[in-house]
PDB file of C-alpha atoms in Angstrom:
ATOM      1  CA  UNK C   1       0.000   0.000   0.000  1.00  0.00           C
ATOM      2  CA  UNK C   2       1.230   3.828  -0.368  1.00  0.00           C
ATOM      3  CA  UNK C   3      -0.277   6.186   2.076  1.00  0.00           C
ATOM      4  CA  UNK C   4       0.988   9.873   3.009  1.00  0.00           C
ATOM      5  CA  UNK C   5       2.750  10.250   5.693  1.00  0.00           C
ATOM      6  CA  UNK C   6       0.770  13.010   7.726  1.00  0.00           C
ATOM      7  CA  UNK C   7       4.217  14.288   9.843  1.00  0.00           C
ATOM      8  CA  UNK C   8       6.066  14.303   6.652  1.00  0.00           C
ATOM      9  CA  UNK C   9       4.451  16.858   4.050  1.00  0.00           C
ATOM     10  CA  UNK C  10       4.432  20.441   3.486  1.00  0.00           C
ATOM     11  CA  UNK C  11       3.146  22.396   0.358  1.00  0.00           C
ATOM     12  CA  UNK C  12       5.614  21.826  -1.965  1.00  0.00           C
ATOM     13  CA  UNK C  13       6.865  17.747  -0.614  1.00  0.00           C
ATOM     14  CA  UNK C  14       5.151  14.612   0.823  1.00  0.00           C
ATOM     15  CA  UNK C  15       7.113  11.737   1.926  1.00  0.00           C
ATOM     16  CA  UNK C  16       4.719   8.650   0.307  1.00  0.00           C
ATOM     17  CA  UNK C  17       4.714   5.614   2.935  1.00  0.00           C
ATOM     18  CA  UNK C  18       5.427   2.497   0.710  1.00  0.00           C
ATOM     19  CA  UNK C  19       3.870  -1.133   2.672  1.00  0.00           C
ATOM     20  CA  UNK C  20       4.892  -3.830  -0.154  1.00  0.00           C
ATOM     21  CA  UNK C  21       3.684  -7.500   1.068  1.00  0.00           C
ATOM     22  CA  UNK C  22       6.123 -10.302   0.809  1.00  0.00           C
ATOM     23  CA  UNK C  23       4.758 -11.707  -2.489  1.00  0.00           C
ATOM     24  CA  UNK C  24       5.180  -8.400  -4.005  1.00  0.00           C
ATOM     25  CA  UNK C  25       8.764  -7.843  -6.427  1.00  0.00           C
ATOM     26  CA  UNK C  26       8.464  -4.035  -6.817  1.00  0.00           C
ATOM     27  CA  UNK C  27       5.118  -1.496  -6.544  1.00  0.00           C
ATOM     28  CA  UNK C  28       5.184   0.991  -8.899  1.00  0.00           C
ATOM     29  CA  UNK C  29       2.725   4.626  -8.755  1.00  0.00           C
ATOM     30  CA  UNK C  30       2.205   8.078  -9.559  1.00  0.00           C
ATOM     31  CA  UNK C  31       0.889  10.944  -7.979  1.00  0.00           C
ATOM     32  CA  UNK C  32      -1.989  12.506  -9.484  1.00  0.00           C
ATOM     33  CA  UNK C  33      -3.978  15.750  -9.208  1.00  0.00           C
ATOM     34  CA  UNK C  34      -7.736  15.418  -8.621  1.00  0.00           C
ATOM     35  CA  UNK C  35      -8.947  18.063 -10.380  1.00  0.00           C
ATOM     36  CA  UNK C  36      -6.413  18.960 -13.322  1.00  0.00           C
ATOM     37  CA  UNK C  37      -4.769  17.208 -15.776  1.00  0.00           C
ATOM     38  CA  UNK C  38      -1.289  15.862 -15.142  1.00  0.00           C
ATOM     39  CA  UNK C  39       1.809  15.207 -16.733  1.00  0.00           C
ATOM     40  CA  UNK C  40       1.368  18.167 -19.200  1.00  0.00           C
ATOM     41  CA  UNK C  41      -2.008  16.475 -19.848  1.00  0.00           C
ATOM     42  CA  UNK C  42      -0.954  13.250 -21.081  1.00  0.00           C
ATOM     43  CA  UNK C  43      -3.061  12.106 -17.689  1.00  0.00           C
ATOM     44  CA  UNK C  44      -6.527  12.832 -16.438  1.00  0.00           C
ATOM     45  CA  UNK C  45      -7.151  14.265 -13.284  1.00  0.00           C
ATOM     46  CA  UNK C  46      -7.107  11.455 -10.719  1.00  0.00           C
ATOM     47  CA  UNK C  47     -10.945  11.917  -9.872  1.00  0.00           C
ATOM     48  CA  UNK C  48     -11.387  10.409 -13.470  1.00  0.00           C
ATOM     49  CA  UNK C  49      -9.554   7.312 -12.835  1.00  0.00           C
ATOM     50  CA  UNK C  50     -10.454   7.209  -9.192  1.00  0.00           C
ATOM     51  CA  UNK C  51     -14.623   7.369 -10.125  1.00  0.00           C
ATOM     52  CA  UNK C  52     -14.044   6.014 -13.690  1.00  0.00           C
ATOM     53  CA  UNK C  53     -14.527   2.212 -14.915  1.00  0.00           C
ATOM     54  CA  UNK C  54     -12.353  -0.522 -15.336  1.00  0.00           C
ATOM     55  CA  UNK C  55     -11.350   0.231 -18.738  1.00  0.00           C
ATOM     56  CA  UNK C  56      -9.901   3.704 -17.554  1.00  0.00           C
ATOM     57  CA  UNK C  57      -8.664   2.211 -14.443  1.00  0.00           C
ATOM     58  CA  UNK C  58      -6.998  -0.695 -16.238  1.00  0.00           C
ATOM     59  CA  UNK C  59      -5.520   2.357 -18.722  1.00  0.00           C
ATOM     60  CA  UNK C  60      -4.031   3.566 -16.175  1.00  0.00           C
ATOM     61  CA  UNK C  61      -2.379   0.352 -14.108  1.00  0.00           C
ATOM     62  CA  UNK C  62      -1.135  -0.530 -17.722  1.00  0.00           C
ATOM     63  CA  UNK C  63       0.519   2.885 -17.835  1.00  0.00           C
ATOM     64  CA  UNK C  64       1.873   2.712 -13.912  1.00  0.00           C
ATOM     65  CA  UNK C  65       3.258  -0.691 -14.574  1.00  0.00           C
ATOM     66  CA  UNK C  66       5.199   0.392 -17.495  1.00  0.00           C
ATOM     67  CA  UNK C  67       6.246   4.014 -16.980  1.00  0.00           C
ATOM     68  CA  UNK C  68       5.198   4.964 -12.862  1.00  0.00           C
ATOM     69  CA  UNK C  69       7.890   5.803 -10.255  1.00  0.00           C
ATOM     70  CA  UNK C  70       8.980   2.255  -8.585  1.00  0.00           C
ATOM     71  CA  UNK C  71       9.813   0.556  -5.051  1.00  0.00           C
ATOM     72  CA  UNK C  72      11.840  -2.381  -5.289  1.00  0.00           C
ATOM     73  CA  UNK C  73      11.325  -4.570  -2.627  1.00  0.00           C
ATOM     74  CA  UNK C  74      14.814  -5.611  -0.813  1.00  0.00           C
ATOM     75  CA  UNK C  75      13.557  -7.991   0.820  1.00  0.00           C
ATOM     76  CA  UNK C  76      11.968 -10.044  -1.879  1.00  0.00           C
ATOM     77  CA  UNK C  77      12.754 -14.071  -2.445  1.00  0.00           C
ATOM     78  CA  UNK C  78      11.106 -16.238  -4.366  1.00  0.00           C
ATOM     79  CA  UNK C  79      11.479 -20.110  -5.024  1.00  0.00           C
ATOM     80  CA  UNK C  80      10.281 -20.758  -8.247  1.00  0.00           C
ATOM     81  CA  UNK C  81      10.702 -24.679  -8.011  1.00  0.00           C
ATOM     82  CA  UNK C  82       8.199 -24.479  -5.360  1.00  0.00           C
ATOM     83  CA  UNK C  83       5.917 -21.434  -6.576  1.00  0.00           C
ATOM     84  CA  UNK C  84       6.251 -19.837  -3.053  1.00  0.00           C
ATOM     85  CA  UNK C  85       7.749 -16.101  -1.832  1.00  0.00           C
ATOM     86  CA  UNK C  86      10.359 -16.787   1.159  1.00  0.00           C
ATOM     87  CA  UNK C  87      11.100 -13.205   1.324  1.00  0.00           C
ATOM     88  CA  UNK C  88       9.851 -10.453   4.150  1.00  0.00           C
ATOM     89  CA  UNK C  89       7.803  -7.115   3.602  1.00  0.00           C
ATOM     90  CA  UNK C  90       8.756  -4.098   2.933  1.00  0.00           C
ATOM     91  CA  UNK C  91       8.310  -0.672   4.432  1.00  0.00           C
ATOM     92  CA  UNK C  92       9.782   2.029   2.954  1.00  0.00           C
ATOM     93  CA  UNK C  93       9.977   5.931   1.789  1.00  0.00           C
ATOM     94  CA  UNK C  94       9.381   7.718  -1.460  1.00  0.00           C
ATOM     95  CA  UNK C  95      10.025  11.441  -1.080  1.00  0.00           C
ATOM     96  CA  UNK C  96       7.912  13.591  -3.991  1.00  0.00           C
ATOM     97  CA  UNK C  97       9.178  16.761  -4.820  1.00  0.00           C
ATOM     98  CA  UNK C  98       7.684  20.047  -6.893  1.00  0.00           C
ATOM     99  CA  UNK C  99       4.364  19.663  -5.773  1.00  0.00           C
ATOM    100  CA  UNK C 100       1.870  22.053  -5.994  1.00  0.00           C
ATOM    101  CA  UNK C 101       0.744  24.134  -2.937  1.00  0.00           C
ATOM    102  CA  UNK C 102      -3.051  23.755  -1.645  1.00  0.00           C
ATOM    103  CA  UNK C 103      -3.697  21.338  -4.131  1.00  0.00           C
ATOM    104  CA  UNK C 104      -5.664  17.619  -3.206  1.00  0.00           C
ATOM    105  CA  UNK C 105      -3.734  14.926  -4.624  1.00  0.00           C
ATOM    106  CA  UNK C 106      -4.444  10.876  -4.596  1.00  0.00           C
ATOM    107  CA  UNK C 107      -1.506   8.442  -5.439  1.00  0.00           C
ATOM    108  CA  UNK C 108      -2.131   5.968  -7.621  1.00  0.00           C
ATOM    109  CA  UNK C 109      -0.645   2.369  -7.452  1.00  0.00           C
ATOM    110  CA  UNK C 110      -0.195  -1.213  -8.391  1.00  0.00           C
ATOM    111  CA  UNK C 111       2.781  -3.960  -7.882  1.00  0.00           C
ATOM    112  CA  UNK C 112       4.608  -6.770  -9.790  1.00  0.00           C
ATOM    113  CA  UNK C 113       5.145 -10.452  -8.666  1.00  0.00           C
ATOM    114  CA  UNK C 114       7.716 -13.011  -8.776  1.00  0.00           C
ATOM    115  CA  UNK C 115       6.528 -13.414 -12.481  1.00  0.00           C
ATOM    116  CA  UNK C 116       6.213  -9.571 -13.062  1.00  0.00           C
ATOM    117  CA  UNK C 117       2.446  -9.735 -13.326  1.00  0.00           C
ATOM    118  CA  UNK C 118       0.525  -6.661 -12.838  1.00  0.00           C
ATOM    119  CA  UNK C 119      -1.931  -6.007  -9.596  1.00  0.00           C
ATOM    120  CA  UNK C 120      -5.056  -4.562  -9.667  1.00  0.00           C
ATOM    121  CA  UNK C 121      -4.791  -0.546  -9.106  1.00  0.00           C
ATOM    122  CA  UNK C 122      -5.358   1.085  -5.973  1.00  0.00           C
ATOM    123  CA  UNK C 123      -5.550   4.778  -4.763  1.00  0.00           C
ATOM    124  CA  UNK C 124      -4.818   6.308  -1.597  1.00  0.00           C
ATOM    125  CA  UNK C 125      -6.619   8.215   0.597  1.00  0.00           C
ATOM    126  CA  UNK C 126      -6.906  12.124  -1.346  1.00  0.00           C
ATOM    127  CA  UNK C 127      -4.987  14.130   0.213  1.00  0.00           C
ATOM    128  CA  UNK C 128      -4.230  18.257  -0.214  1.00  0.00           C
ATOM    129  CA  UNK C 129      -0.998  19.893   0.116  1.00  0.00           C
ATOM    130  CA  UNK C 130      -0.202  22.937   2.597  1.00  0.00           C
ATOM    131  CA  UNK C 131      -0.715  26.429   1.527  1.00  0.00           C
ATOM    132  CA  UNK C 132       2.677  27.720   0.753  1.00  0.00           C
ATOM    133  CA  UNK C 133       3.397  30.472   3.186  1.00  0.00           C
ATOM    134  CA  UNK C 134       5.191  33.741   1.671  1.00  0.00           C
ATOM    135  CA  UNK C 135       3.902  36.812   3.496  1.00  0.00           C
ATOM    136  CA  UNK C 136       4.445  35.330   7.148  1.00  0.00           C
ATOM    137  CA  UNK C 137       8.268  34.299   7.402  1.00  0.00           C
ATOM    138  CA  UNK C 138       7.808  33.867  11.061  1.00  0.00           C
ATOM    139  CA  UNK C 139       5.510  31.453  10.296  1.00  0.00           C
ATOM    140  CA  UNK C 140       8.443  29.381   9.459  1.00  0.00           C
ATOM    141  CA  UNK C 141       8.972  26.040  11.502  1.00  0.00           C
ATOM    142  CA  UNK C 142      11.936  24.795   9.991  1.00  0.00           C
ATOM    143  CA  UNK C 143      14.691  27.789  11.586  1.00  0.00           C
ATOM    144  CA  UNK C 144      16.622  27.510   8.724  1.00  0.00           C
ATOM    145  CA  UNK C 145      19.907  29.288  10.140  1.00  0.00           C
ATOM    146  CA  UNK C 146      22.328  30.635   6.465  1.00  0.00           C
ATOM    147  CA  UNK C 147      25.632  31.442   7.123  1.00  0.00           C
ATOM    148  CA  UNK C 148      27.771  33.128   4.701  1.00  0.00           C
ATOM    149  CA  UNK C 149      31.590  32.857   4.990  1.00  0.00           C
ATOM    150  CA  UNK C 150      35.396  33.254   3.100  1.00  0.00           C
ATOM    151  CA  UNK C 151      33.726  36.011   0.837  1.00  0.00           C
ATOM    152  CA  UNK C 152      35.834  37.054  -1.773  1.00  0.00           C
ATOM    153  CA  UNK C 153      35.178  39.070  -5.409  1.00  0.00           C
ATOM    154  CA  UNK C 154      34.360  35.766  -6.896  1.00  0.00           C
ATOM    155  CA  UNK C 155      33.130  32.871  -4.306  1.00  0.00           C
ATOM    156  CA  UNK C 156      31.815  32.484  -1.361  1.00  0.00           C
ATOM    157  CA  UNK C 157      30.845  29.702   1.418  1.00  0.00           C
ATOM    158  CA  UNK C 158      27.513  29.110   2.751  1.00  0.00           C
ATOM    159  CA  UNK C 159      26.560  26.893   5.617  1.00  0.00           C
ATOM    160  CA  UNK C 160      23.161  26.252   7.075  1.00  0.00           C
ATOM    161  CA  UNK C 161      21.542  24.275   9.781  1.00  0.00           C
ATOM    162  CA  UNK C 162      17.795  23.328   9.611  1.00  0.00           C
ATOM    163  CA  UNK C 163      15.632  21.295  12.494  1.00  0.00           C
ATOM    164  CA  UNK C 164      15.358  18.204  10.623  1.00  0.00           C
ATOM    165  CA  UNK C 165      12.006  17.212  12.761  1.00  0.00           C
ATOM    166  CA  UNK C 166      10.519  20.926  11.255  1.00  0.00           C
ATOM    167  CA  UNK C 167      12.060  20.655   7.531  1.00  0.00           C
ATOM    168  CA  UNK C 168      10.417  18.663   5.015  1.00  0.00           C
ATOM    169  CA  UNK C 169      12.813  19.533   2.181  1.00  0.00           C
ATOM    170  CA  UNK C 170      15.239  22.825   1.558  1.00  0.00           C
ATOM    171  CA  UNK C 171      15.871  24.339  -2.027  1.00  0.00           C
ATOM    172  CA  UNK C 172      18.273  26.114  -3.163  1.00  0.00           C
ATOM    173  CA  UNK C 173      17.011  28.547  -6.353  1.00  0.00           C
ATOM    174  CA  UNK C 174      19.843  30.555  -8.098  1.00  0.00           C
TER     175      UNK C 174
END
């Protein structure tokens, strides 16, 4: 399963929770906006695959399966002479970056086998990004401390600290 992590998201990054059962080789997903296209609209908004009908769902999977962000699962064994996983699950992080602020997403997901066939597809739980704060700095949680040292004409150091527990992600824009 892939589920948000609610302590690990801001309005620009989510941390996805990845859950992969011991039968499963790798899941594979994308991240879709409800309400707008995606992927420069070469996807639907998610509500259309998340309320549409098995042929669009199945569109979709197909699509995941072959071109959607992956998890391989480490801890995946298989015995083929006996047709049985002897592997552990998996839990795991996928961090998703460039995210739009106040905006409800719903990831969309499926997994491979021993015998890379295709699961079903399955959707999280919607969820909407944080409002991106820019007129309230001391709204700021993260107490991103920047540094600046050796200056010269032509370079320049910097050094920051950030509360790890507070910052989801830091970027750097030049």
């Amino acid at each position: 399963t892939y589920s948000i992590d609610m302590d690990r998201y801001s309005a620009t990054y989510a941390e996805l929770k990845v859950e992969l059962g011991k039968e499963c080789r790798s899941g594979f997903h994308l991240l879709l906006k409800m309400d707008e296209p995606n992927y420069n609209g070469y996807l639907s908004s998610g509500r259309t695959y998340l309320e549409g009908g098995n042929d669009v769902r199945e569109a979709l999977r197909d699509h995941i399966a072959r071109d959607g962000y992956g998890v391989k699962n480490d801890n995946f064994q298989y015995d083929f002479d006996n047709n049985v996983s002897t592997g552990q699950a998996f839990s795991g992080m996928y961090p998703e970056y460039n995210l739009e602020p106040d905006t409800e997403y719903v990831i969309a997901y499926c997994g491979k086998n021993a015998y890379m066939d295709v699961s079903d597809l399955y959707f999280s739980e919607p969820f909407r990004t944080k409002p991106l704060v820019t007129d309230r700095p001391q709204d700021n949680k993260a107490n991103l401390v920047m540094t600046y040292t050796d200056v010269t004409t032509t370079e320049f150091t910097v050094n920051f600290d950030f509360d790890p527990a507070k910052t989801a992600a830091v970027r750097f824009i030049s």
